[in-house]
Amino acid sequence: MKTFTIAVIPGDGVGGEVIPQGKRVLERVAQKHGFNLAFQDFDWGAAHFFRWGRMMPAGAIDLLQPCDAIFLGAVGHPEIPDHTTLNGLLLPIRRAFDQYANVRPAYLFPGVDSPLAGKKDIDFVVVRENTEGEYAQVGGFVYHLQPEEVAVQASVFTRRGVERIVRFAFELAVKRNKKKRVTSITKSNAQGYSMVLWDRAFQDVAAQFPDIETESLLVDAAAMNFIRRPESFDVVVGSNLFCDILSDISAIIIGSMGLAASANLDPLRRFPSMFEPVHGSAPDIAGKGVVNPLATILSGAMMLDHLQMADAAREVESAVGAVLAEGKVRTPDLGGSSSTAEVTDAVLEKLG
Ligand code: GGG
């Protein structure tokens, strides 16, 4: 029987509540489909930071590397600056394993109300460049912590980095075989170097996909159009920062951040890819047992897809869809009063 080794990092806040629920569903579906998941748990995150002064140990990447995939909850703690948590765990893993494609589907499940009145047909994917751009951490301080201090933060856009993420987006549009449209997010009217390179690379790659329609939107116009005409999008591709921001809009218009799944992919499969809900550690609801587990469960389905267990992935998605369509068992973010575990129980019941 095939066994996949999955590194599990629950992380902080609600991460510790959603990951066990995701594992329950993954274990059930693996059993049904005749494969094994060998989970390796890593207690990294804020608690590790308070004890050892770092979010994960020095050899963390070496420990993760042999695994087939990484299943992550959330990182972030109110008593630790966000740049410490992000740069101490999430970003180093994305970079070390060249997980250059951050894939964030925005799908409005039947039975779930979008906060956008009258919008019923939302089905697109945000593809975020995940290893360079505005998150490259190039820069520094001058006169650090003095009244006249100066900060310089450079963005890094490489032709290779832009071309490969744009190509990934086009290939995804072909694979999805839906609206066959790729939207590029730019700001070349104001950023006359990085975004001009972005636009040129987009046009060059687009020319190799004549069957795919294209559009190019300034990031501010894209934010407006995610609200005004979400049904028009198919695959949206943009830089690390632009799509980090836009994918929060795409997450909320499908009804809740608690439904937004994501994958950090190394499309070349040289290294483990990482799967996580888009939401963070949500300290305001942590420990109350009410966080929505579905974003994590759907991230687990994306992981199964990446592990080439497509039937199992579809079954998890169908079970989630059935629970949402019934509308009986829902956490408070979706207007219900069910607990995290009760929602998972309902998904397991659908899986049989
Ligand atoms: N599970 C996602 C998570 O913990 N997100 C925290 C965060 O700050 N993410 C920023 C990012 O995805 O770049």
mmCIF file of C-alpha atoms and ligand atoms in Angstrom:
data_model
loop_
_atom_site.group_PDB
_atom_site.id
_atom_site.type_symbol
_atom_site.label_atom_id
_atom_site.label_comp_id
_atom_site.label_asym_id
_atom_site.label_seq_id
_atom_site.Cartn_x
_atom_site.Cartn_y
_atom_site.Cartn_z
ATOM 1 C CA MET A 1 0.000 0.000 0.000
ATOM 2 C CA LYS A 2 1.324 3.435 -0.951
ATOM 3 C CA THR A 3 2.380 5.563 2.038
ATOM 4 C CA PHE A 4 2.837 9.337 1.927
ATOM 5 C CA THR A 5 4.831 11.040 4.666
ATOM 6 C CA ILE A 6 3.177 14.297 5.661
ATOM 7 C CA ALA A 7 4.948 16.868 7.840
ATOM 8 C CA VAL A 8 2.349 18.524 10.059
ATOM 9 C CA ILE A 9 2.908 21.983 11.554
ATOM 10 C CA PRO A 10 -0.240 23.118 13.419
ATOM 11 C CA GLY A 11 1.517 26.385 14.362
ATOM 12 C CA ASP A 12 -0.284 29.020 16.397
ATOM 13 C CA GLY A 13 -3.755 30.006 17.576
ATOM 14 C CA VAL A 14 -6.534 28.278 15.682
ATOM 15 C CA GLY A 15 -3.907 26.343 13.701
ATOM 16 C CA GLY A 16 -3.843 23.859 16.591
ATOM 17 C CA GLU A 17 -7.621 23.428 16.299
ATOM 18 C CA VAL A 18 -8.070 23.081 12.547
ATOM 19 C CA ILE A 19 -5.153 20.772 11.782
ATOM 20 C CA PRO A 20 -6.405 17.827 13.912
ATOM 21 C CA GLN A 21 -9.750 18.109 12.081
ATOM 22 C CA GLY A 22 -8.004 18.133 8.714
ATOM 23 C CA LYS A 23 -6.077 15.016 9.738
ATOM 24 C CA ARG A 24 -9.293 13.218 10.700
ATOM 25 C CA VAL A 25 -10.710 13.780 7.232
ATOM 26 C CA LEU A 26 -7.472 12.888 5.460
ATOM 27 C CA GLU A 27 -7.140 9.679 7.457
ATOM 28 C CA ARG A 28 -10.697 8.635 6.626
ATOM 29 C CA VAL A 29 -10.379 9.299 2.914
ATOM 30 C CA ALA A 30 -6.963 7.609 2.750
ATOM 31 C CA GLN A 31 -8.446 4.494 4.341
ATOM 32 C CA LYS A 32 -11.290 4.509 1.811
ATOM 33 C CA HIS A 33 -8.969 4.927 -1.157
ATOM 34 C CA GLY A 34 -6.350 2.415 -0.052
ATOM 35 C CA PHE A 35 -3.319 4.519 0.773
ATOM 36 C CA ASN A 36 -1.552 5.475 4.001
ATOM 37 C CA LEU A 37 -0.679 8.850 5.410
ATOM 38 C CA ALA A 38 2.215 8.816 7.885
ATOM 39 C CA PHE A 39 1.976 12.108 9.776
ATOM 40 C CA GLN A 40 5.103 13.593 11.364
ATOM 41 C CA ASP A 41 4.168 16.328 13.832
ATOM 42 C CA PHE A 42 6.359 19.373 14.399
ATOM 43 C CA ASP A 43 5.499 21.689 17.314
ATOM 44 C CA TRP A 44 7.026 24.784 15.757
ATOM 45 C CA GLY A 45 5.650 28.304 15.981
ATOM 46 C CA ALA A 46 5.157 30.814 18.792
ATOM 47 C CA ALA A 47 5.562 28.308 21.646
ATOM 48 C CA HIS A 48 8.872 27.215 20.134
ATOM 49 C CA PHE A 49 9.850 30.881 19.823
ATOM 50 C CA PHE A 50 9.136 31.614 23.504
ATOM 51 C CA ARG A 51 11.254 28.639 24.544
ATOM 52 C CA TRP A 52 14.117 28.753 22.049
ATOM 53 C CA GLY A 53 14.040 32.261 20.545
ATOM 54 C CA ARG A 54 13.184 31.047 17.043
ATOM 55 C CA MET A 55 10.035 29.845 15.316
ATOM 56 C CA MET A 56 11.572 26.576 14.150
ATOM 57 C CA PRO A 57 14.926 24.874 14.798
ATOM 58 C CA ALA A 58 18.024 25.482 12.695
ATOM 59 C CA GLY A 59 17.703 22.087 10.987
ATOM 60 C CA ALA A 60 13.982 22.446 10.220
ATOM 61 C CA ILE A 61 14.332 22.489 6.445
ATOM 62 C CA ASP A 62 16.408 19.276 6.524
ATOM 63 C CA LEU A 63 13.702 17.607 8.606
ATOM 64 C CA LEU A 64 10.951 18.641 6.195
ATOM 65 C CA GLN A 65 12.784 17.867 2.963
ATOM 66 C CA PRO A 66 12.236 14.062 2.879
ATOM 67 C CA CYS A 67 8.470 14.455 3.387
ATOM 68 C CA ASP A 68 6.007 14.190 0.513
ATOM 69 C CA ALA A 69 4.084 17.298 1.599
ATOM 70 C CA ILE A 70 3.664 19.757 4.453
ATOM 71 C CA PHE A 71 0.310 20.438 6.137
ATOM 72 C CA LEU A 72 0.367 23.791 7.948
ATOM 73 C CA GLY A 73 -2.157 25.462 10.232
ATOM 74 C CA ALA A 74 -1.351 29.095 10.935
ATOM 75 C CA VAL A 75 1.433 31.306 12.213
ATOM 76 C CA GLY A 76 1.144 34.479 14.245
ATOM 77 C CA HIS A 77 0.952 35.468 17.906
ATOM 78 C CA PRO A 78 -0.181 38.775 19.439
ATOM 79 C CA GLU A 79 3.022 39.017 21.515
ATOM 80 C CA ILE A 80 5.424 38.431 18.628
ATOM 81 C CA PRO A 81 5.834 40.936 15.780
ATOM 82 C CA ASP A 82 4.257 39.594 12.583
ATOM 83 C CA HIS A 83 7.488 40.007 10.632
ATOM 84 C CA THR A 84 9.199 37.685 13.125
ATOM 85 C CA THR A 85 6.619 34.934 12.770
ATOM 86 C CA LEU A 86 6.324 35.230 8.990
ATOM 87 C CA ASN A 87 10.056 35.445 8.359
ATOM 88 C CA GLY A 88 10.770 32.804 10.985
ATOM 89 C CA LEU A 89 8.605 30.029 9.569
ATOM 90 C CA LEU A 90 6.366 30.560 6.563
ATOM 91 C CA LEU A 91 8.614 32.467 4.174
ATOM 92 C CA PRO A 92 11.781 30.385 4.757
ATOM 93 C CA ILE A 93 9.868 27.174 3.953
ATOM 94 C CA ARG A 94 8.336 28.675 0.788
ATOM 95 C CA ARG A 95 11.761 29.835 -0.382
ATOM 96 C CA ALA A 96 13.817 26.788 0.660
ATOM 97 C CA PHE A 97 11.524 24.486 -1.282
ATOM 98 C CA ASP A 98 11.071 26.906 -4.182
ATOM 99 C CA GLN A 99 7.287 26.798 -3.695
ATOM 100 C CA TYR A 100 6.914 29.519 -6.259
ATOM 101 C CA ALA A 101 3.212 29.080 -7.004
ATOM 102 C CA ASN A 102 0.780 30.044 -4.262
ATOM 103 C CA VAL A 103 -2.603 28.825 -5.462
ATOM 104 C CA ARG A 104 -5.725 30.227 -3.815
ATOM 105 C CA PRO A 105 -9.065 29.059 -5.271
ATOM 106 C CA ALA A 106 -12.112 31.298 -4.840
ATOM 107 C CA TYR A 107 -15.198 29.114 -5.270
ATOM 108 C CA LEU A 108 -18.659 30.031 -4.001
ATOM 109 C CA PHE A 109 -20.201 26.754 -2.862
ATOM 110 C CA PRO A 110 -23.918 26.289 -3.601
ATOM 111 C CA GLY A 111 -25.872 27.191 -0.469
ATOM 112 C CA VAL A 112 -23.334 29.704 0.774
ATOM 113 C CA ASP A 113 -24.207 33.398 0.506
ATOM 114 C CA SER A 114 -21.624 35.775 -0.852
ATOM 115 C CA PRO A 115 -21.584 39.170 0.889
ATOM 116 C CA LEU A 116 -21.913 40.528 -2.664
ATOM 117 C CA ALA A 117 -25.652 40.846 -3.281
ATOM 118 C CA GLY A 118 -26.886 38.752 -6.181
ATOM 119 C CA LYS A 119 -23.534 37.123 -6.948
ATOM 120 C CA LYS A 120 -23.912 33.362 -7.335
ATOM 121 C CA ASP A 121 -21.236 32.386 -9.835
ATOM 122 C CA ILE A 122 -17.776 32.844 -8.348
ATOM 123 C CA ASP A 123 -15.178 30.336 -9.501
ATOM 124 C CA PHE A 124 -11.672 31.553 -10.067
ATOM 125 C CA VAL A 125 -8.138 30.976 -8.824
ATOM 126 C CA VAL A 126 -5.635 33.539 -7.620
ATOM 127 C CA VAL A 127 -2.065 32.518 -8.488
ATOM 128 C CA ARG A 128 0.374 34.445 -6.334
ATOM 129 C CA GLU A 129 4.098 34.554 -7.034
ATOM 130 C CA ASN A 130 5.487 33.142 -3.810
ATOM 131 C CA THR A 131 9.269 33.415 -3.628
ATOM 132 C CA GLU A 132 10.368 36.870 -4.729
ATOM 133 C CA GLY A 133 8.784 40.255 -5.532
ATOM 134 C CA GLU A 134 7.976 42.489 -2.595
ATOM 135 C CA TYR A 135 8.657 39.682 -0.058
ATOM 136 C CA ALA A 136 12.290 39.135 -1.099
ATOM 137 C CA GLN A 137 13.562 40.743 2.131
ATOM 138 C CA VAL A 138 16.169 42.888 0.449
ATOM 139 C CA GLY A 139 16.861 46.186 2.176
ATOM 140 C CA GLY A 140 17.942 47.576 5.470
ATOM 141 C CA PHE A 141 17.810 50.366 7.993
ATOM 142 C CA VAL A 142 20.019 53.421 8.178
ATOM 143 C CA TYR A 143 20.184 55.223 11.561
ATOM 144 C CA HIS A 144 18.274 52.262 12.985
ATOM 145 C CA LEU A 145 15.907 53.197 15.840
ATOM 146 C CA GLN A 146 17.113 56.790 15.808
ATOM 147 C CA PRO A 147 14.692 59.681 15.211
ATOM 148 C CA GLU A 148 15.973 60.137 11.655
ATOM 149 C CA GLU A 149 15.919 56.438 10.782
ATOM 150 C CA VAL A 150 15.540 55.363 7.164
ATOM 151 C CA ALA A 151 14.204 52.065 5.834
ATOM 152 C CA VAL A 152 14.884 50.745 2.347
ATOM 153 C CA GLN A 153 12.802 47.766 1.143
ATOM 154 C CA ALA A 154 13.552 46.605 -2.376
ATOM 155 C CA SER A 155 11.374 44.342 -4.520
ATOM 156 C CA VAL A 156 13.068 41.690 -6.614
ATOM 157 C CA PHE A 157 11.479 40.724 -9.926
ATOM 158 C CA THR A 158 13.471 38.342 -12.086
ATOM 159 C CA ARG A 159 12.555 37.506 -15.657
ATOM 160 C CA ARG A 160 12.795 33.812 -14.723
ATOM 161 C CA GLY A 161 10.594 34.273 -11.656
ATOM 162 C CA VAL A 162 7.875 36.188 -13.504
ATOM 163 C CA GLU A 163 7.865 33.962 -16.559
ATOM 164 C CA ARG A 164 7.513 30.759 -14.574
ATOM 165 C CA ILE A 165 4.588 31.980 -12.465
ATOM 166 C CA VAL A 166 2.820 33.414 -15.506
ATOM 167 C CA ARG A 167 3.356 30.149 -17.379
ATOM 168 C CA PHE A 168 1.943 28.253 -14.398
ATOM 169 C CA ALA A 169 -1.169 30.464 -14.561
ATOM 170 C CA PHE A 170 -1.692 29.803 -18.272
ATOM 171 C CA GLU A 171 -1.210 26.065 -17.817
ATOM 172 C CA LEU A 172 -3.760 26.154 -15.013
ATOM 173 C CA ALA A 173 -6.274 27.954 -17.256
ATOM 174 C CA VAL A 174 -5.787 25.212 -19.862
ATOM 175 C CA LYS A 175 -6.192 22.487 -17.231
ATOM 176 C CA ARG A 176 -9.294 24.079 -15.685
ATOM 177 C CA ASN A 177 -10.850 24.344 -19.143
ATOM 178 C CA LYS A 178 -13.480 26.829 -17.923
ATOM 179 C CA LYS A 179 -13.447 30.452 -19.047
ATOM 180 C CA LYS A 180 -9.936 30.101 -20.506
ATOM 181 C CA ARG A 181 -8.923 33.555 -19.364
ATOM 182 C CA VAL A 182 -5.831 34.758 -17.520
ATOM 183 C CA THR A 183 -5.835 38.158 -15.837
ATOM 184 C CA SER A 184 -2.484 39.783 -15.090
ATOM 185 C CA ILE A 185 -2.240 42.111 -12.098
ATOM 186 C CA THR A 186 0.097 45.021 -12.668
ATOM 187 C CA LYS A 187 0.901 48.552 -11.580
ATOM 188 C CA SER A 188 3.213 49.529 -14.413
ATOM 189 C CA ASN A 189 1.745 53.033 -14.573
ATOM 190 C CA ALA A 190 3.467 53.782 -11.258
ATOM 191 C CA GLN A 191 6.196 51.157 -10.937
ATOM 192 C CA GLY A 192 8.199 51.768 -14.075
ATOM 193 C CA TYR A 193 10.741 48.965 -13.717
ATOM 194 C CA SER A 194 9.461 45.885 -11.903
ATOM 195 C CA MET A 195 5.940 46.014 -13.308
ATOM 196 C CA VAL A 196 7.126 46.889 -16.802
ATOM 197 C CA LEU A 197 9.251 43.729 -16.727
ATOM 198 C CA TRP A 198 6.157 41.899 -15.399
ATOM 199 C CA ASP A 199 3.992 43.164 -18.288
ATOM 200 C CA ARG A 200 6.581 42.224 -20.918
ATOM 201 C CA ALA A 201 7.028 38.724 -19.485
ATOM 202 C CA PHE A 202 3.238 38.298 -19.360
ATOM 203 C CA GLN A 203 2.863 39.269 -23.010
ATOM 204 C CA ASP A 204 5.670 36.932 -24.100
ATOM 205 C CA VAL A 205 4.207 33.930 -22.266
ATOM 206 C CA ALA A 206 0.655 34.794 -23.379
ATOM 207 C CA ALA A 207 1.769 34.626 -27.013
ATOM 208 C CA GLN A 208 2.483 30.915 -26.477
ATOM 209 C CA PHE A 209 -1.142 30.278 -25.411
ATOM 210 C CA PRO A 210 -3.253 31.651 -28.284
ATOM 211 C CA ASP A 211 -6.399 29.843 -27.054
ATOM 212 C CA ILE A 212 -6.382 31.651 -23.728
ATOM 213 C CA GLU A 213 -7.937 35.101 -23.508
ATOM 214 C CA THR A 214 -5.951 37.677 -21.540
ATOM 215 C CA GLU A 215 -6.549 40.891 -19.706
ATOM 216 C CA SER A 216 -4.232 43.146 -17.734
ATOM 217 C CA LEU A 217 -5.571 45.092 -14.756
ATOM 218 C CA LEU A 218 -3.948 47.618 -12.475
ATOM 219 C CA VAL A 219 -4.088 46.197 -8.982
ATOM 220 C CA ASP A 220 -6.469 48.935 -7.814
ATOM 221 C CA ALA A 221 -8.864 48.216 -10.685
ATOM 222 C CA ALA A 222 -8.592 44.496 -9.922
ATOM 223 C CA ALA A 223 -9.637 45.118 -6.301
ATOM 224 C CA MET A 224 -12.703 46.954 -7.579
ATOM 225 C CA ASN A 225 -13.529 44.308 -10.177
ATOM 226 C CA PHE A 226 -13.220 41.422 -7.696
ATOM 227 C CA ILE A 227 -16.262 43.060 -6.098
ATOM 228 C CA ARG A 228 -18.022 44.333 -9.219
ATOM 229 C CA ARG A 229 -17.641 41.386 -11.616
ATOM 230 C CA PRO A 230 -16.139 38.370 -9.791
ATOM 231 C CA GLU A 231 -17.902 36.013 -12.233
ATOM 232 C CA SER A 232 -15.651 37.241 -15.062
ATOM 233 C CA PHE A 233 -12.403 35.864 -13.610
ATOM 234 C CA ASP A 234 -10.862 32.467 -14.277
ATOM 235 C CA VAL A 235 -7.149 32.548 -13.389
ATOM 236 C CA VAL A 236 -5.626 35.692 -11.909
ATOM 237 C CA VAL A 237 -1.836 35.996 -11.653
ATOM 238 C CA GLY A 238 0.115 38.611 -9.771
ATOM 239 C CA SER A 239 3.024 39.408 -7.521
ATOM 240 C CA ASN A 240 3.560 38.243 -3.960
ATOM 241 C CA LEU A 241 2.156 41.371 -2.314
ATOM 242 C CA PHE A 242 -0.584 42.208 -4.803
ATOM 243 C CA CYS A 243 -2.067 38.720 -4.678
ATOM 244 C CA ASP A 244 -1.621 38.409 -0.917
ATOM 245 C CA ILE A 245 -3.963 41.397 -0.654
ATOM 246 C CA LEU A 246 -6.313 40.457 -3.498
ATOM 247 C CA SER A 247 -6.696 36.906 -2.197
ATOM 248 C CA ASP A 248 -8.169 38.247 1.033
ATOM 249 C CA ILE A 249 -10.868 39.886 -1.090
ATOM 250 C CA SER A 250 -11.388 36.672 -3.049
ATOM 251 C CA ALA A 251 -11.599 34.757 0.239
ATOM 252 C CA ILE A 252 -14.280 36.945 1.766
ATOM 253 C CA ILE A 253 -16.495 37.163 -1.316
ATOM 254 C CA ILE A 254 -16.943 33.364 -1.232
ATOM 255 C CA GLY A 255 -18.637 33.744 2.135
ATOM 256 C CA SER A 256 -15.856 33.397 4.692
ATOM 257 C CA MET A 257 -12.107 33.311 5.157
ATOM 258 C CA GLY A 258 -12.935 30.006 6.828
ATOM 259 C CA LEU A 259 -13.545 28.473 3.388
ATOM 260 C CA ALA A 260 -10.377 29.697 1.675
ATOM 261 C CA ALA A 261 -7.830 26.959 1.011
ATOM 262 C CA SER A 262 -4.355 27.329 -0.438
ATOM 263 C CA ALA A 263 -1.353 25.477 -1.777
ATOM 264 C CA ASN A 264 2.278 26.564 -1.917
ATOM 265 C CA LEU A 265 3.505 24.482 -4.825
ATOM 266 C CA ASP A 266 6.843 23.498 -6.206
ATOM 267 C CA PRO A 267 5.315 22.640 -9.592
ATOM 268 C CA LEU A 268 8.507 20.834 -10.598
ATOM 269 C CA ARG A 269 8.098 18.420 -7.652
ATOM 270 C CA ARG A 270 11.743 18.661 -6.549
ATOM 271 C CA PHE A 271 10.707 19.505 -2.973
ATOM 272 C CA PRO A 272 7.702 19.060 -0.694
ATOM 273 C CA SER A 273 4.839 21.458 -1.359
ATOM 274 C CA MET A 274 2.910 23.015 1.518
ATOM 275 C CA PHE A 275 -0.853 23.251 2.078
ATOM 276 C CA GLU A 276 -2.524 25.687 4.483
ATOM 277 C CA PRO A 277 -5.770 27.563 5.048
ATOM 278 C CA VAL A 278 -5.500 31.197 3.934
ATOM 279 C CA HIS A 279 -6.653 32.430 7.352
ATOM 280 C CA GLY A 280 -4.120 33.176 10.050
ATOM 281 C CA SER A 281 -3.955 32.234 13.721
ATOM 282 C CA ALA A 282 -7.107 34.279 14.612
ATOM 283 C CA PRO A 283 -6.239 34.892 18.296
ATOM 284 C CA ASP A 284 -9.677 36.459 18.861
ATOM 285 C CA ILE A 285 -11.429 33.092 18.493
ATOM 286 C CA ALA A 286 -8.570 30.710 19.346
ATOM 287 C CA GLY A 287 -9.396 28.173 22.043
ATOM 288 C CA LYS A 288 -13.171 28.559 21.697
ATOM 289 C CA GLY A 289 -13.697 25.552 19.441
ATOM 290 C CA VAL A 290 -15.606 27.550 16.847
ATOM 291 C CA VAL A 291 -13.077 28.092 14.074
ATOM 292 C CA ASN A 292 -14.232 26.843 10.678
ATOM 293 C CA PRO A 293 -12.199 23.715 9.776
ATOM 294 C CA LEU A 294 -13.318 23.670 6.127
ATOM 295 C CA ALA A 295 -10.484 25.840 4.740
ATOM 296 C CA THR A 296 -8.041 23.361 6.248
ATOM 297 C CA ILE A 297 -10.007 20.339 5.041
ATOM 298 C CA LEU A 298 -10.120 21.831 1.520
ATOM 299 C CA SER A 299 -6.376 22.543 1.731
ATOM 300 C CA GLY A 300 -6.004 18.847 2.556
ATOM 301 C CA ALA A 301 -7.933 18.072 -0.638
ATOM 302 C CA MET A 302 -5.488 20.247 -2.591
ATOM 303 C CA MET A 303 -2.692 18.223 -1.008
ATOM 304 C CA LEU A 304 -4.299 14.958 -2.130
ATOM 305 C CA ASP A 305 -4.546 16.369 -5.641
ATOM 306 C CA HIS A 306 -0.854 17.224 -5.599
ATOM 307 C CA LEU A 307 -0.070 13.695 -4.345
ATOM 308 C CA GLN A 308 -1.967 12.471 -7.426
ATOM 309 C CA MET A 309 -4.841 11.084 -5.377
ATOM 310 C CA ALA A 310 -7.393 13.023 -7.439
ATOM 311 C CA ASP A 311 -10.384 10.741 -6.688
ATOM 312 C CA ALA A 312 -9.806 11.116 -2.966
ATOM 313 C CA ALA A 313 -9.470 14.896 -3.368
ATOM 314 C CA ARG A 314 -12.754 15.135 -5.304
ATOM 315 C CA GLU A 315 -14.509 13.052 -2.645
ATOM 316 C CA VAL A 316 -13.407 15.418 0.123
ATOM 317 C CA GLU A 317 -14.548 18.435 -1.921
ATOM 318 C CA SER A 318 -17.923 16.778 -2.583
ATOM 319 C CA ALA A 319 -18.379 15.993 1.110
ATOM 320 C CA VAL A 320 -17.631 19.621 2.030
ATOM 321 C CA GLY A 321 -19.982 20.796 -0.723
ATOM 322 C CA ALA A 322 -22.760 18.523 0.552
ATOM 323 C CA VAL A 323 -22.414 19.802 4.135
ATOM 324 C CA LEU A 324 -22.491 23.414 2.940
ATOM 325 C CA ALA A 325 -25.437 22.793 0.619
ATOM 326 C CA GLU A 326 -27.488 21.312 3.472
ATOM 327 C CA GLY A 327 -26.691 24.352 5.586
ATOM 328 C CA LYS A 328 -27.480 22.620 8.879
ATOM 329 C CA VAL A 329 -24.021 22.338 10.400
ATOM 330 C CA ARG A 330 -22.052 25.566 10.199
ATOM 331 C CA THR A 331 -19.594 27.470 12.334
ATOM 332 C CA PRO A 332 -20.416 31.071 13.395
ATOM 333 C CA ASP A 333 -18.437 32.693 10.536
ATOM 334 C CA LEU A 334 -21.126 31.244 8.234
ATOM 335 C CA GLY A 335 -23.986 32.238 10.501
ATOM 336 C CA GLY A 336 -24.274 28.890 12.313
ATOM 337 C CA SER A 337 -23.651 27.784 15.881
ATOM 338 C CA SER A 338 -21.853 24.476 15.330
ATOM 339 C CA SER A 339 -18.424 23.747 16.719
ATOM 340 C CA THR A 340 -15.271 23.010 14.753
ATOM 341 C CA ALA A 341 -15.541 19.295 15.593
ATOM 342 C CA GLU A 342 -19.250 19.124 14.657
ATOM 343 C CA VAL A 343 -18.521 20.501 11.187
ATOM 344 C CA THR A 344 -15.782 17.899 10.729
ATOM 345 C CA ASP A 345 -18.159 15.175 11.993
ATOM 346 C CA ALA A 346 -20.639 16.242 9.297
ATOM 347 C CA VAL A 347 -17.954 15.993 6.601
ATOM 348 C CA LEU A 348 -16.943 12.538 7.882
ATOM 349 C CA GLU A 349 -20.568 11.433 7.806
ATOM 350 C CA LYS A 350 -20.786 12.437 4.142
ATOM 351 C CA LEU A 351 -17.602 10.488 3.442
ATOM 352 C CA GLY A 352 -19.270 7.425 4.922
HETATM 353 N N1 GGG B 1 -2.337 29.785 7.351
HETATM 354 C C1 GGG B 1 -1.920 31.006 6.867
HETATM 355 C C2 GGG B 1 -1.217 31.887 7.836
HETATM 356 O O1 GGG B 1 -0.851 31.524 8.919
HETATM 357 N N2 GGG B 1 -1.044 33.114 7.410
HETATM 358 C C3 GGG B 1 -0.349 34.076 8.167
HETATM 359 C C4 GGG B 1 0.242 35.112 7.290
HETATM 360 O O2 GGG B 1 0.600 36.153 7.789
HETATM 361 N N3 GGG B 1 0.347 34.851 5.996
HETATM 362 C C5 GGG B 1 0.911 35.741 5.069
HETATM 363 C C6 GGG B 1 1.242 35.039 3.798
HETATM 364 O O3 GGG B 1 0.582 34.060 3.459
HETATM 365 O O4 GGG B 1 2.154 35.463 3.119
#
